[in-house]
Short mmCIF file of C-alpha atoms in Angstrom, two decimals:
data_model
loop_
_atom_site.label_atom_id
_atom_site.label_comp_id
_atom_site.label_asym_id
_atom_site.label_seq_id
_atom_site.Cartn_x
_atom_site.Cartn_y
_atom_site.Cartn_z
CA MET A 1 -14.95 12.94 21.69
CA LYS A 2 -11.96 12.45 19.18
CA ARG A 3 -11.56 8.71 17.94
CA THR A 4 -8.32 7.13 17.36
CA MET A 5 -7.77 4.71 14.41
CA VAL A 6 -4.41 3.25 13.75
CA ILE A 7 -3.30 4.29 10.21
CA PHE A 8 0.00 3.97 8.51
CA VAL A 9 0.44 6.50 5.40
CA MET A 10 3.05 5.66 2.98
CA LEU A 11 4.66 8.68 1.11
CA VAL A 12 7.36 8.22 -1.63
CA THR A 13 10.63 8.64 0.27
CA ALA A 14 9.64 7.35 3.61
CA VAL A 15 6.88 5.93 5.94
CA ALA A 16 4.70 8.31 7.90
CA VAL A 17 3.75 6.61 10.89
CA LEU A 18 0.31 8.03 12.61
CA ILE A 19 -0.88 6.82 16.16
CA THR A 20 1.69 3.80 16.32
CA GLY A 21 3.94 2.06 18.58
CA CYS A 22 6.58 -0.51 19.89
CA ASN A 23 8.32 -3.03 21.84
CA PRO A 24 11.81 -2.60 23.61
CA TRP A 25 13.60 -4.72 20.62
CA ARG A 26 16.78 -3.32 19.08
CA ASN A 27 16.23 -0.44 16.89
CA VAL A 28 17.79 -1.31 13.21
CA GLY A 29 17.20 2.07 11.78
CA GLU A 30 17.44 5.71 13.11
CA ILE A 31 13.67 6.50 13.51
CA VAL A 32 12.92 10.51 14.06
CA TYR A 33 10.54 10.59 16.74
CA LEU A 34 7.92 13.27 16.39
CA ASP A 35 4.79 14.86 18.22
CA GLU A 36 3.16 16.76 15.72
CA GLU A 37 -0.68 16.92 15.59
CA VAL A 38 -2.44 17.09 12.06
CA TYR A 39 -5.35 18.95 11.65
CA VAL A 40 -7.91 18.60 8.58
CA TYR A 41 -8.37 21.84 6.77
CA GLU A 42 -10.93 23.26 4.25
CA GLU A 43 -9.90 23.58 0.74
CA ASP A 44 -9.08 26.93 -0.55
CA VAL A 45 -11.97 27.72 -3.04
CA PRO A 46 -13.76 30.75 -4.76
CA ALA A 47 -16.00 32.76 -2.68
CA GLY A 48 -19.39 31.35 -2.00
CA SER A 49 -18.12 27.75 -2.81
CA VAL A 50 -19.43 25.09 -0.32
CA VAL A 51 -16.56 22.88 0.82
CA GLY A 52 -17.31 19.49 2.68
CA VAL A 53 -15.15 17.17 4.76
CA SER A 54 -14.70 15.31 1.56
CA GLU A 55 -12.58 18.10 -0.14
CA SER A 56 -10.15 18.58 2.71
CA ARG A 57 -6.48 19.01 3.02
CA VAL A 58 -4.09 17.96 5.69
CA ALA A 59 -1.54 20.39 7.29
CA PRO A 60 0.52 20.46 10.46
CA ARG A 61 -0.43 22.61 13.54
CA GLY A 62 -0.64 26.38 12.69
CA ARG A 63 0.06 26.15 9.19
CA GLY A 64 -1.61 28.88 6.76
CA ASN A 65 -5.02 30.75 7.29
CA ARG A 66 -7.14 28.08 6.21
CA ARG A 67 -10.36 27.21 8.37
CA ARG A 68 -9.66 23.85 10.66
CA ILE A 69 -12.68 21.33 10.44
CA ASP A 70 -13.35 20.92 13.92
CA GLU A 71 -15.88 18.23 13.36
CA PHE A 72 -13.71 15.81 11.91
CA GLU A 73 -13.89 12.85 14.16
CA TYR A 74 -10.28 11.41 14.18
CA ARG A 75 -7.16 13.03 15.87
CA ILE A 76 -4.26 12.42 13.75
CA VAL A 77 -0.83 12.59 15.19
CA ARG A 78 2.66 12.07 13.24
CA VAL A 79 4.56 10.15 16.03
CA ALA A 80 7.61 9.18 13.61
CA GLN A 81 9.45 9.20 10.28
CA VAL A 82 10.99 5.82 9.41
CA PRO A 83 14.21 6.71 7.13
CA PRO A 84 14.47 4.82 4.06
CA VAL A 85 16.33 1.86 3.85
CA ASP A 86 19.90 1.85 2.54
CA VAL A 87 20.59 -1.33 -0.06
CA ALA A 88 23.93 -1.58 -1.64
CA GLY A 89 24.37 2.24 -1.61
CA THR A 90 20.58 3.05 -2.80
CA GLU A 91 18.12 4.54 -0.78
CA VAL A 92 14.96 2.75 -1.48
CA GLN A 93 11.44 3.81 -1.34
CA ALA A 94 8.34 2.78 0.88
CA ASN A 95 5.95 1.22 -1.17
CA ASP A 96 3.44 -1.20 0.69
CA ILE A 97 2.32 -1.77 3.95
CA LEU A 98 0.11 -4.22 6.02
CA ILE A 99 -0.46 -4.08 9.89
CA GLU A 100 -1.07 -7.21 11.61
CA GLY A 101 -1.97 -6.98 15.55
CA ASN A 102 1.09 -4.52 16.79
CA VAL A 103 3.47 -5.06 13.94
CA ALA A 104 3.50 -3.41 10.49
CA TYR A 105 5.30 -5.20 7.73
CA VAL A 106 6.75 -2.66 5.10
CA VAL A 107 8.18 -3.54 1.61
CA TYR A 108 10.28 -0.94 -0.37
CA ASN A 109 11.55 -0.56 -4.10
CA THR A 110 13.41 1.88 -6.20
CA ALA A 111 11.88 4.17 -8.72
CA GLY A 112 13.24 3.86 -12.47
CA ASP A 113 15.52 0.84 -13.94
CA THR A 114 17.33 -0.02 -10.72
CA PHE A 115 16.31 -2.97 -8.90
CA ARG A 116 16.43 -2.53 -5.10
CA GLY A 117 14.29 -3.32 -2.34
CA ALA A 118 13.94 -4.32 1.19
CA LEU A 119 11.32 -6.09 3.74
CA GLN A 120 11.18 -4.02 7.19
CA VAL A 121 9.50 -5.16 10.48
CA VAL A 122 8.24 -2.21 12.70
CA ASP A 123 6.69 -3.14 16.07
CA PHE A 124 4.44 -0.38 17.46
CA ARG A 125 3.08 -1.69 21.08
CA ARG A 126 4.08 1.67 22.54
CA PRO A 127 1.81 4.26 20.63
CA ASP A 128 4.58 7.04 20.62
CA HIS A 129 7.68 4.65 20.00
CA PRO A 130 7.76 2.51 17.15
CA VAL A 131 10.78 0.39 16.74
CA ILE A 132 12.46 -1.60 13.51
CA THR A 133 12.61 -4.90 14.56
CA VAL A 134 13.82 -6.69 11.19
CA GLU A 135 15.24 -5.46 8.02
CA ILE A 136 16.24 -7.17 5.05
CA GLY A 137 17.69 -5.64 1.93
CA LEU A 138 17.20 -7.20 -1.57
CA PRO A 139 19.88 -5.83 -3.87
CA SER A 140 18.09 -7.43 -6.86
CA ALA A 141 14.46 -6.93 -6.34
CA ASP A 142 11.76 -4.20 -6.28
CA VAL A 143 9.19 -5.30 -3.58
CA ASN A 144 5.87 -4.05 -4.19
CA ALA A 145 3.66 -6.00 -1.94
CA VAL A 146 3.36 -8.02 1.29
CA MET A 147 0.76 -10.39 2.82
CA VAL A 148 1.18 -12.05 6.03
CA THR A 149 -0.68 -15.41 7.40
CA ASN A 150 -0.41 -17.14 11.03
CA THR A 151 2.73 -18.88 9.74
CA ASP A 152 4.36 -16.81 6.88
CA ILE A 153 5.07 -13.77 5.05
CA TYR A 154 4.52 -13.41 1.37
CA ILE A 155 6.55 -10.55 -0.89
CA ALA A 156 5.98 -9.85 -4.40
CA GLY A 157 7.51 -7.65 -7.13
CA ALA A 158 9.94 -7.55 -9.77
CA TRP A 159 13.33 -9.38 -9.85
CA ASP A 160 16.50 -7.96 -11.83
CA PRO A 161 16.59 -9.58 -15.09
CA ASP A 162 20.45 -10.05 -15.08
CA ASP A 163 19.99 -12.20 -11.84
CA ILE A 164 17.17 -14.52 -13.58
CA THR A 165 18.79 -17.61 -14.87
CA GLY A 166 17.68 -18.13 -18.48
CA TYR A 167 15.79 -14.64 -18.90
CA ASP A 168 14.84 -13.98 -22.34
CA PRO A 169 14.22 -10.16 -23.27
CA ALA A 170 11.59 -11.11 -25.94
CA ASN A 171 9.29 -12.65 -22.93
CA PRO A 172 10.00 -10.15 -20.15
CA ASP A 173 8.91 -12.57 -17.18
CA ARG A 174 10.37 -10.74 -14.16
CA ALA A 175 7.58 -10.79 -11.82
CA PHE A 176 8.21 -12.94 -8.70
CA ILE A 177 6.71 -14.06 -5.18
CA ALA A 178 8.64 -15.36 -2.38
CA ARG A 179 7.62 -16.87 1.02
CA ILE A 180 9.19 -16.31 4.18
CA GLY A 181 8.54 -18.39 7.48
CA LEU A 182 7.72 -16.13 10.50
CA ASP A 183 9.56 -18.59 12.62
CA GLU A 184 12.71 -18.08 10.61
CA LEU A 185 12.51 -14.12 9.70
CA GLY A 186 15.25 -13.10 11.94
CA ASP A 187 17.82 -15.28 10.00
CA VAL A 188 16.67 -15.05 6.44
CA THR A 189 18.87 -13.65 3.82
CA ALA A 190 18.51 -11.91 0.62
CA ALA A 191 20.09 -15.21 -1.02
CA ASP A 192 17.53 -17.26 0.98
CA ILE A 193 14.66 -15.36 -0.80
CA SER A 194 16.46 -15.43 -4.37
CA ALA A 195 16.76 -19.25 -4.08
CA ASN A 196 13.21 -19.86 -3.23
CA LYS A 197 11.49 -17.13 -5.33
CA VAL A 198 9.01 -18.18 -8.07
CA ILE A 199 9.10 -16.16 -11.43
CA LEU A 200 5.54 -15.24 -12.71
CA ASP A 201 4.65 -14.52 -16.35
CA SER A 202 4.42 -10.71 -16.28
CA PHE A 203 6.56 -7.39 -15.65
CA ALA A 204 5.95 -7.03 -12.39
CA ALA A 205 3.68 -8.31 -9.24
CA THR A 206 1.67 -5.40 -7.62
CA GLY A 207 -0.69 -7.21 -4.85
CA ILE A 208 -1.05 -10.14 -3.13
CA ALA A 209 -4.42 -11.63 -1.35
CA ILE A 210 -5.12 -15.02 0.16
CA LYS A 211 -8.58 -16.56 -0.18
CA GLY A 212 -8.76 -20.12 1.59
CA ASP A 213 -5.98 -22.35 -0.03
CA SER A 214 -5.60 -19.96 -2.85
CA LEU A 215 -3.13 -17.36 -3.49
CA PHE A 216 -3.84 -14.45 -5.87
CA VAL A 217 -1.25 -12.41 -7.09
CA SER A 218 -1.76 -9.02 -9.25
CA THR A 219 0.78 -8.26 -12.09
CA GLY A 220 1.09 -5.43 -14.50
CA ALA A 221 1.35 -3.03 -16.09
CA LEU A 222 2.81 -4.69 -19.35
CA ASP A 223 0.82 -8.21 -20.01
CA GLY A 224 -0.82 -7.88 -16.67
CA GLU A 225 -2.47 -10.65 -15.17
CA LEU A 226 -4.35 -12.18 -12.00
CA GLU A 227 -2.15 -15.10 -11.13
CA ILE A 228 -3.94 -17.88 -8.93
CA LEU A 229 -1.50 -20.32 -6.98
CA THR A 230 -1.58 -22.54 -3.96
CA ILE A 231 -0.01 -21.14 -0.82
CA SER A 232 2.79 -23.34 -1.57
CA LEU A 233 3.48 -21.30 -4.63
CA GLU A 234 2.06 -23.79 -7.21
CA GLN A 235 0.85 -21.76 -10.22
CA THR A 236 -2.84 -22.97 -11.36
CA THR A 237 -4.58 -20.68 -13.50
CA SER A 238 -3.72 -16.97 -15.00
CA VAL A 239 -6.56 -14.43 -16.08
CA ALA A 240 -5.42 -11.43 -18.21
CA TYR A 241 -6.09 -7.94 -16.66
CA GLY A 242 -4.28 -4.69 -17.76
CA ASP A 243 -2.53 -2.90 -15.12
CA LEU A 244 -3.81 -4.46 -11.73
CA ARG A 245 -2.21 -1.99 -9.01
CA ASP A 246 -3.44 -4.03 -6.10
CA ILE A 247 -5.72 -6.81 -4.66
CA GLU A 248 -7.30 -7.80 -1.44
CA ALA A 249 -9.57 -10.80 -0.56
CA TYR A 250 -13.11 -9.80 -0.33
CA ARG A 251 -16.36 -11.80 -0.19
CA GLY A 252 -16.46 -14.81 -2.83
CA GLY A 253 -13.06 -13.75 -4.20
CA VAL A 254 -10.78 -10.88 -4.46
CA ILE A 255 -11.26 -7.04 -5.17
CA ALA A 256 -8.82 -5.07 -7.11
CA LEU A 257 -7.74 -1.67 -7.85
CA GLN A 258 -7.31 -1.41 -11.71
CA GLY A 259 -5.07 1.54 -13.37
CA THR A 260 -4.80 2.96 -17.03
CA ASP A 261 -1.51 1.96 -17.90
CA ASN A 262 -1.42 -0.46 -20.73
CA SER A 263 -5.05 -1.33 -19.80
CA GLY A 264 -7.00 0.66 -22.42
CA LEU A 265 -8.95 2.76 -19.81
CA LEU A 266 -9.20 6.44 -19.44
CA ASP A 267 -10.17 6.14 -15.89
CA GLY A 268 -9.10 3.64 -13.15
CA ARG A 269 -11.33 1.10 -11.55
CA VAL A 270 -12.42 -1.28 -8.48
CA LEU A 271 -13.14 -4.61 -9.68
CA THR A 272 -14.42 -7.30 -7.94
CA VAL A 273 -13.34 -10.83 -9.13
CA GLY A 274 -14.74 -14.38 -8.38
CA GLN A 275 -12.48 -16.96 -6.97
CA ASP A 276 -11.84 -18.47 -10.77
CA GLY A 277 -10.40 -15.21 -11.54
CA ALA A 278 -13.52 -14.03 -13.62
CA GLU A 279 -14.70 -10.07 -13.12
CA LYS A 280 -17.98 -9.97 -11.37
CA ALA A 281 -18.37 -6.12 -11.16
CA GLN A 282 -16.61 -2.76 -11.40
CA LEU A 283 -16.72 0.78 -10.37
CA VAL A 284 -15.08 3.68 -11.89
CA ILE A 285 -12.51 5.94 -10.05
CA ALA A 286 -12.36 8.90 -12.36
CA ASP A 287 -9.06 11.04 -12.66
CA PHE A 288 -6.71 7.80 -11.50
CA GLY A 289 -4.45 6.30 -13.60
CA SER A 290 -1.22 5.49 -11.59
CA PRO A 291 1.02 4.79 -14.52
CA GLU A 292 4.20 2.96 -13.07
CA LYS A 293 3.37 4.04 -9.46
CA LYS A 294 2.13 2.07 -6.48
CA ALA A 295 -1.72 2.67 -5.54
CA THR A 296 -3.40 0.21 -2.97
CA ILE A 297 -6.79 -1.12 -1.53
CA GLU A 298 -7.68 -2.29 1.48
CA VAL A 299 -11.37 -3.40 2.50
CA TYR A 300 -12.78 -2.33 6.19
CA GLY A 301 -15.89 -4.31 7.30
CA ASN A 302 -16.94 -5.72 3.64
CA LYS A 303 -18.36 -2.28 2.96
CA TYR A 304 -15.57 0.27 2.73
CA ALA A 305 -12.27 0.46 0.89
CA PHE A 306 -9.32 2.48 1.86
CA LEU A 307 -7.57 3.62 -1.39
CA GLY A 308 -3.91 4.74 -1.92
CA LEU A 309 -4.26 6.39 -5.10
CA SER A 310 -0.47 7.59 -5.67
CA GLU A 311 -1.07 11.11 -7.70
CA ALA A 312 -4.87 10.93 -6.62
CA GLY A 313 -4.03 11.20 -3.10
CA PHE A 314 -6.06 9.07 0.06
CA GLN A 315 -9.70 7.97 -0.56
CA ILE A 316 -12.36 6.16 1.33
CA VAL A 317 -15.24 4.70 -0.96
CA TYR A 318 -18.27 2.83 -0.23
CA LEU A 319 -18.90 -0.62 -1.90
CA ARG A 320 -22.28 -0.50 -2.84
CA ASP A 321 -23.93 -3.87 -3.42
CA GLU A 322 -26.24 -2.52 -5.90
CA SER A 323 -23.73 -0.93 -8.40
CA GLU A 324 -23.91 -1.63 -12.30
CA VAL A 325 -21.12 -2.49 -14.12
CA GLY A 326 -19.30 1.01 -15.20
CA ASP A 327 -21.06 3.03 -12.23
CA PRO A 328 -18.49 5.50 -10.69
CA VAL A 329 -17.53 4.93 -7.11
CA GLU A 330 -19.17 6.46 -4.25
CA SER A 331 -16.51 8.63 -2.26
CA VAL A 332 -16.90 8.91 1.12
CA PHE A 333 -13.83 10.83 2.24
CA THR A 334 -10.83 12.19 0.30
CA ILE A 335 -7.42 13.83 1.15
CA VAL A 336 -5.63 15.04 -1.60
CA ASN A 337 -1.62 14.88 -1.51
CA PRO A 338 0.04 17.68 0.86
CA ILE A 339 1.91 20.11 -1.23
CA GLY A 340 4.71 22.44 0.27
CA LEU A 341 4.51 21.47 4.05
CA ASP A 342 7.57 21.77 5.99
CA TRP A 343 8.34 17.77 5.65
CA THR A 344 7.60 17.24 1.96
CA THR A 345 7.72 19.33 -1.44
CA LYS A 346 5.72 16.78 -3.37
CA THR A 347 4.01 13.49 -2.23
CA ASP A 348 2.17 10.35 -3.76
CA THR A 349 0.11 8.34 -1.37
CA ASN A 350 1.67 5.12 -2.33
CA SER A 351 -0.35 2.89 0.25
CA ALA A 352 -2.55 3.21 3.66
CA SER A 353 -3.53 0.62 6.20
CA TYR A 354 -5.77 0.86 9.09
#
């Protein structure tokens, strides 16, 4: 029997919603509703080679002559495509996603030097009919990360230096974090977020995690740091780390995904970090660098990590307790980025959430 798991996969220009749903609130955006089953196929390889599920691609129904992997245990259906948000005349790109219950919180940014972003809330109580319930455009900020608690939403990214009072180009601190109360979400404006943001000591914020009463924010690549704040956004500690792409709460501290841009590394890494910000252990992610691209890590059951690895696709890894510093990560399952499908020409996997 096929299993069902709720997974959102973020591509460069839109959100591909897999096995999702909604409630009857107003639909802010023009969602394109689909009913397209996605099969997992074996990779095309030279004759005589052995191919496992860990080397598979995804393709929509009826594409190509590759052999479908019948023993794949999950039924994947693309049910909707969310159009990119228009912010001040710029279509922004989906960048990070977090699922809480039957709601998905999606944040957006803009590639290149333009600062445009957004926060979007998608309700998917009906598995075949997701609905956008809230959309806040930010004309002066790239939003790279989102975190939700019982009372608040935290968003983080990079703020336009032209809109930062006292900005010094010689010390390019434009990473930011902001907090929005869930009970005021429908009334918050871009001006409210701007007035209450906190500027951090780095180029851009890339991830947010909460552990107890501490808030962890990863920043990078230039002058990357792990910033530790209180949940009321008072800064307490910072530890230097090059090119942290994302973080999540994990066991006694946090777990981080590290790229290669301005980090001095040849391969990416998964790092475990204590609550004081000190590194505890590392696992190498070969062939992953993610220069100036979004990549994410999300932990399942304290044993597995779901990795959205931009140019390196989607990967599930096993977090081995016995790993030594410098050990390569053990990959459980990999899906490379789809190329040449009817709904895309080139993709990066920016984020994944279950």
